mmCIF file of C-alpha atoms in Angstrom:
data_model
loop_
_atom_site.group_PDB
_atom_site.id
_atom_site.type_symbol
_atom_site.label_atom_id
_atom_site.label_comp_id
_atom_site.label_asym_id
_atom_site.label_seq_id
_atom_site.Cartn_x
_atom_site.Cartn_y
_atom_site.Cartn_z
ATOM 1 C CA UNK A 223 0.000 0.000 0.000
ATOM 2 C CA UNK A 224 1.298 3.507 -1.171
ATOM 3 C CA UNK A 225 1.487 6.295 1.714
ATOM 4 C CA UNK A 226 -0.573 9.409 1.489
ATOM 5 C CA UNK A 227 1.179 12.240 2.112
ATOM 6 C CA UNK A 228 -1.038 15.017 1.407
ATOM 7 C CA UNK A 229 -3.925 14.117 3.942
ATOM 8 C CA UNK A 230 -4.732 15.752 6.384
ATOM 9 C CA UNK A 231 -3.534 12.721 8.972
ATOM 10 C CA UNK A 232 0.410 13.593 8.084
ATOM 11 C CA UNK A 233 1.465 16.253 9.971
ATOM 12 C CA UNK A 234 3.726 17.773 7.628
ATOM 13 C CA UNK A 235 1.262 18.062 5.350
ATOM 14 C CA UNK A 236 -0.861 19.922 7.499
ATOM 15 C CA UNK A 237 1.799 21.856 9.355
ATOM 16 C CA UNK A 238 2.828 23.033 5.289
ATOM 17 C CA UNK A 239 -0.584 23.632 4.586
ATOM 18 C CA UNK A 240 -1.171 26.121 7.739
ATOM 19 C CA UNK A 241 2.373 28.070 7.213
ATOM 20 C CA UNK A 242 1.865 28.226 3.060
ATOM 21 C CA UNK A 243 -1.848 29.091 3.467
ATOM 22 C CA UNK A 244 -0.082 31.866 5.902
ATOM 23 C CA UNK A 245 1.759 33.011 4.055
ATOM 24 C CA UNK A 246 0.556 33.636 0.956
ATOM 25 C CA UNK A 247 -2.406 35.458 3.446
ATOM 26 C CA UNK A 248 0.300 37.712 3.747
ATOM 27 C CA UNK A 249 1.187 38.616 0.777
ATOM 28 C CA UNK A 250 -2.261 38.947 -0.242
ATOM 29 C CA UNK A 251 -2.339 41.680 2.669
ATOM 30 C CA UNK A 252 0.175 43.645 0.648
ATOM 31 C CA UNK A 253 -2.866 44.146 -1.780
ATOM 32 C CA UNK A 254 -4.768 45.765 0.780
ATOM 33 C CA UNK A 255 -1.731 47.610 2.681
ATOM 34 C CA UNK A 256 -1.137 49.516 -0.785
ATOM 35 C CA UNK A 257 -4.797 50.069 -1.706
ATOM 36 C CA UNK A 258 -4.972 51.413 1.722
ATOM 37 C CA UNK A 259 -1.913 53.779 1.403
ATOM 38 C CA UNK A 260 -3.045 54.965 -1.898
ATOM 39 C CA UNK A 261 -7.026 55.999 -0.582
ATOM 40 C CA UNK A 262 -5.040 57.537 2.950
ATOM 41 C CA UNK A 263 -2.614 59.641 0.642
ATOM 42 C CA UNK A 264 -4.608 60.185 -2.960
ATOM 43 C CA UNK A 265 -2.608 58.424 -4.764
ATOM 44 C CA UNK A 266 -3.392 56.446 -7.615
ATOM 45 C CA UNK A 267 -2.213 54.899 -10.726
ATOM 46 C CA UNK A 268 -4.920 55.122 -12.782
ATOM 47 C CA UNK A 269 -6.989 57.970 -14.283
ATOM 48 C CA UNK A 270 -10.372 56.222 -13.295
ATOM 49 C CA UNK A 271 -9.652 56.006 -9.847
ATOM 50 C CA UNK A 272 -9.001 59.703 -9.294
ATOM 51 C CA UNK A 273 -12.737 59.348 -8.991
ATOM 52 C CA UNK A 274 -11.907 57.944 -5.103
ATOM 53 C CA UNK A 275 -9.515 60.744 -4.167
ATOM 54 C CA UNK A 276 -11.066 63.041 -1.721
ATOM 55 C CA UNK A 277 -8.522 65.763 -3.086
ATOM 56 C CA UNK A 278 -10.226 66.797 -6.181
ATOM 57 C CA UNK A 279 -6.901 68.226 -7.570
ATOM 58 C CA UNK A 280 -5.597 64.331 -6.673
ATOM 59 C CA UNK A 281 -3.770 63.313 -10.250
ATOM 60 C CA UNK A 282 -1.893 60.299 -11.582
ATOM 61 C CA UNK A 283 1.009 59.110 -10.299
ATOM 62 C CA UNK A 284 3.109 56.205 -9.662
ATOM 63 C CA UNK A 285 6.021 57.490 -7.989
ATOM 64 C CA UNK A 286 5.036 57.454 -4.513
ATOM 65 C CA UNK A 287 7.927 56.649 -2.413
ATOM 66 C CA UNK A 288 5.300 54.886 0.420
ATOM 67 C CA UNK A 289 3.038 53.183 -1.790
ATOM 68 C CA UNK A 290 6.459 52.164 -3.724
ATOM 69 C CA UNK A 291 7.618 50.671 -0.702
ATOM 70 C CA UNK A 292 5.005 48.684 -0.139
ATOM 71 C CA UNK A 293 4.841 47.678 -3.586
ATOM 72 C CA UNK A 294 8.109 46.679 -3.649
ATOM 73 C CA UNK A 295 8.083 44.665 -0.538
ATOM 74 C CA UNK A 296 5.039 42.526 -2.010
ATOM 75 C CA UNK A 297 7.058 42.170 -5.126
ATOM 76 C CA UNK A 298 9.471 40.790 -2.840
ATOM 77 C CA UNK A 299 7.014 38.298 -1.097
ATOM 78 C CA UNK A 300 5.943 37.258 -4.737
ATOM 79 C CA UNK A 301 9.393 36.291 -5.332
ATOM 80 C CA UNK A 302 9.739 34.417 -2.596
ATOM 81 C CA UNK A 303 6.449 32.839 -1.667
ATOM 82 C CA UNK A 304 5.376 31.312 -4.430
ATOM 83 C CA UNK A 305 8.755 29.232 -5.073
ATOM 84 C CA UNK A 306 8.429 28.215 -1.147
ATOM 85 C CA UNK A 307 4.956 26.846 -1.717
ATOM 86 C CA UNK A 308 5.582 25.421 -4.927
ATOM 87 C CA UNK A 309 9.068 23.437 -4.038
ATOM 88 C CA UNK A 310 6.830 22.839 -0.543
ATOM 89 C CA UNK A 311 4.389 20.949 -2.172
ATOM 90 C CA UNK A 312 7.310 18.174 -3.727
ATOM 91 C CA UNK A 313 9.094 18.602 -0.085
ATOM 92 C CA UNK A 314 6.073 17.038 1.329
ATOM 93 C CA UNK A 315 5.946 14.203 -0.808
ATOM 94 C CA UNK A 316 9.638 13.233 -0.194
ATOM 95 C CA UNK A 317 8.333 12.322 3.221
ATOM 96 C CA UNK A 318 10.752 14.890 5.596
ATOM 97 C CA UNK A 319 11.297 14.298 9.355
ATOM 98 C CA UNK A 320 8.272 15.991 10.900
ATOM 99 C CA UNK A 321 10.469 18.244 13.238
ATOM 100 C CA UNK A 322 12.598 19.094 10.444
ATOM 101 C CA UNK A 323 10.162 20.196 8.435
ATOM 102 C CA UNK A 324 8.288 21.806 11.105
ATOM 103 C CA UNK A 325 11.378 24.087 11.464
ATOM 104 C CA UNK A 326 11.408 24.918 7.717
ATOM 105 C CA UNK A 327 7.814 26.133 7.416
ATOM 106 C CA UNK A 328 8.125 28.018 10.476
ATOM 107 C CA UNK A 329 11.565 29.640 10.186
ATOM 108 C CA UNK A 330 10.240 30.801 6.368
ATOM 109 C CA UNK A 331 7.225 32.194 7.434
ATOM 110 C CA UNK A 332 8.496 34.123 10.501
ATOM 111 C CA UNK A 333 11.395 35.307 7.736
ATOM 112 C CA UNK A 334 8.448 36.475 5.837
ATOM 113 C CA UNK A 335 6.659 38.432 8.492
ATOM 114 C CA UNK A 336 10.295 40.251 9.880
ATOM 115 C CA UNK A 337 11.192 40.679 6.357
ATOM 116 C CA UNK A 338 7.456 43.089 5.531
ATOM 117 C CA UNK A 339 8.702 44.799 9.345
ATOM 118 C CA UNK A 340 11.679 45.719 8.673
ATOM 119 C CA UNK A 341 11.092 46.727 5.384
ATOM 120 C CA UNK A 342 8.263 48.680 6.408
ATOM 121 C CA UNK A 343 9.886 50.332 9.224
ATOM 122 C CA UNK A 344 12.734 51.052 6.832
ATOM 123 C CA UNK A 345 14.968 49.417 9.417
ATOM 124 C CA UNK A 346 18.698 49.396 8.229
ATOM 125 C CA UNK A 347 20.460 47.133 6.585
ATOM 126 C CA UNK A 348 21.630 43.898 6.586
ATOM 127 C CA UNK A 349 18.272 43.397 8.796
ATOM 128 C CA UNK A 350 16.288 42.719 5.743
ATOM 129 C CA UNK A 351 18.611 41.287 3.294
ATOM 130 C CA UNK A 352 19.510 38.465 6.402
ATOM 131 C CA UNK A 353 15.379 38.075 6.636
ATOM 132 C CA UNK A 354 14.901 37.599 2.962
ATOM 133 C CA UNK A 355 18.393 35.171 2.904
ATOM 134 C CA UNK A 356 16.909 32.944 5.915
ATOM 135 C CA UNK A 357 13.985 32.396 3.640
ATOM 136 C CA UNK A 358 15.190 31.543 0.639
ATOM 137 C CA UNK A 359 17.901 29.637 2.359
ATOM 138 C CA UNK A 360 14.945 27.875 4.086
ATOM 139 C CA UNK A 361 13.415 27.159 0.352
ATOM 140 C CA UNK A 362 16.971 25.957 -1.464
ATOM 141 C CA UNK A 363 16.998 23.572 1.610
ATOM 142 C CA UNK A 364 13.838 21.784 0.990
ATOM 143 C CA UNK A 365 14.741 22.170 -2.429
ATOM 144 C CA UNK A 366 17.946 20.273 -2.471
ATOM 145 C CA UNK A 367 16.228 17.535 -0.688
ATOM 146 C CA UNK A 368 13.420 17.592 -3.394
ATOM 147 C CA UNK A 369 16.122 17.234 -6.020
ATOM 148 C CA UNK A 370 18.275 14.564 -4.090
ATOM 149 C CA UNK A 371 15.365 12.035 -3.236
ATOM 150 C CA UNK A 372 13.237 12.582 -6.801
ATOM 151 C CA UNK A 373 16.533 11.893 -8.854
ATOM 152 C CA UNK A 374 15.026 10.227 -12.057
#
């Protein structure tokens, strides 16, 4: 008999599930965090939304530094987020000590949620290239076991 891996009865399925499903929840927030900076400021990037600004004399722009920022930091968790759920889903499959994988999704995800902080806060650097390396450190790891264990 074959071993199901993605059920929810292997916890390291459903620990991945949780931190992926958190994490792209996050980066979905950066949707909202610039719509949200664009209404607070009247900013927009679009001629049709001017019709939201409460500054009639709002026009198009998209040189913002904040709403920049924040773009840039979701371009950032785009980047990152999707490879970690993607190579996740294979990780899964090549059946990964439960602790150690534990520690993987975890130590990404809290990466992820430093890495919007800092960059947010404009903290200074390293801080937020060492929270973007520990993630995609975290990712290449699971990924080199993906590629050592699925050799064809």
């Amino acid at each position: 008999m074959s071993i199901l891996y993605y059920t929810l009865n292997n916890s390291v399925f459903t620990n991945f599930a949780f931190y992926s499903t958190a994490s792209v929840v996050k980066m979905m927030g950066m949707s909202l965090l610039t719509s949200a900076k664009r209404l607070s400021k009247d900013v927009f990037a679009n001629p049709e939304d001017l019709v939201l600004a409460k500054n009639k004399s709002a026009v198009v722009t998209t040189s913002d530094s904040d709403v920049e920022r924040i773009r840039r930091n979701h371009l950032n968790d785009i980047e990152n987020i999707i490879p970690f759920v993607l190579v996740g889903v294979f990780y899964v499959g090549t059946n990964p000590d439960r602790n150690v994988a534990l520690w993987h999704f975890r130590i990404f995800f809290i990466s992820r949620l430093l890495h919007t902080l800092i960059y947010q806060f404009a903290l200074p650097q390293p801080s937020r290239f060492i929270a973007c390396l520990v993630g995609y450190l975290t990712t290449l790891s699971m990924a080199t076991r993906v590629l050592l264990n699925a050799r064809p």
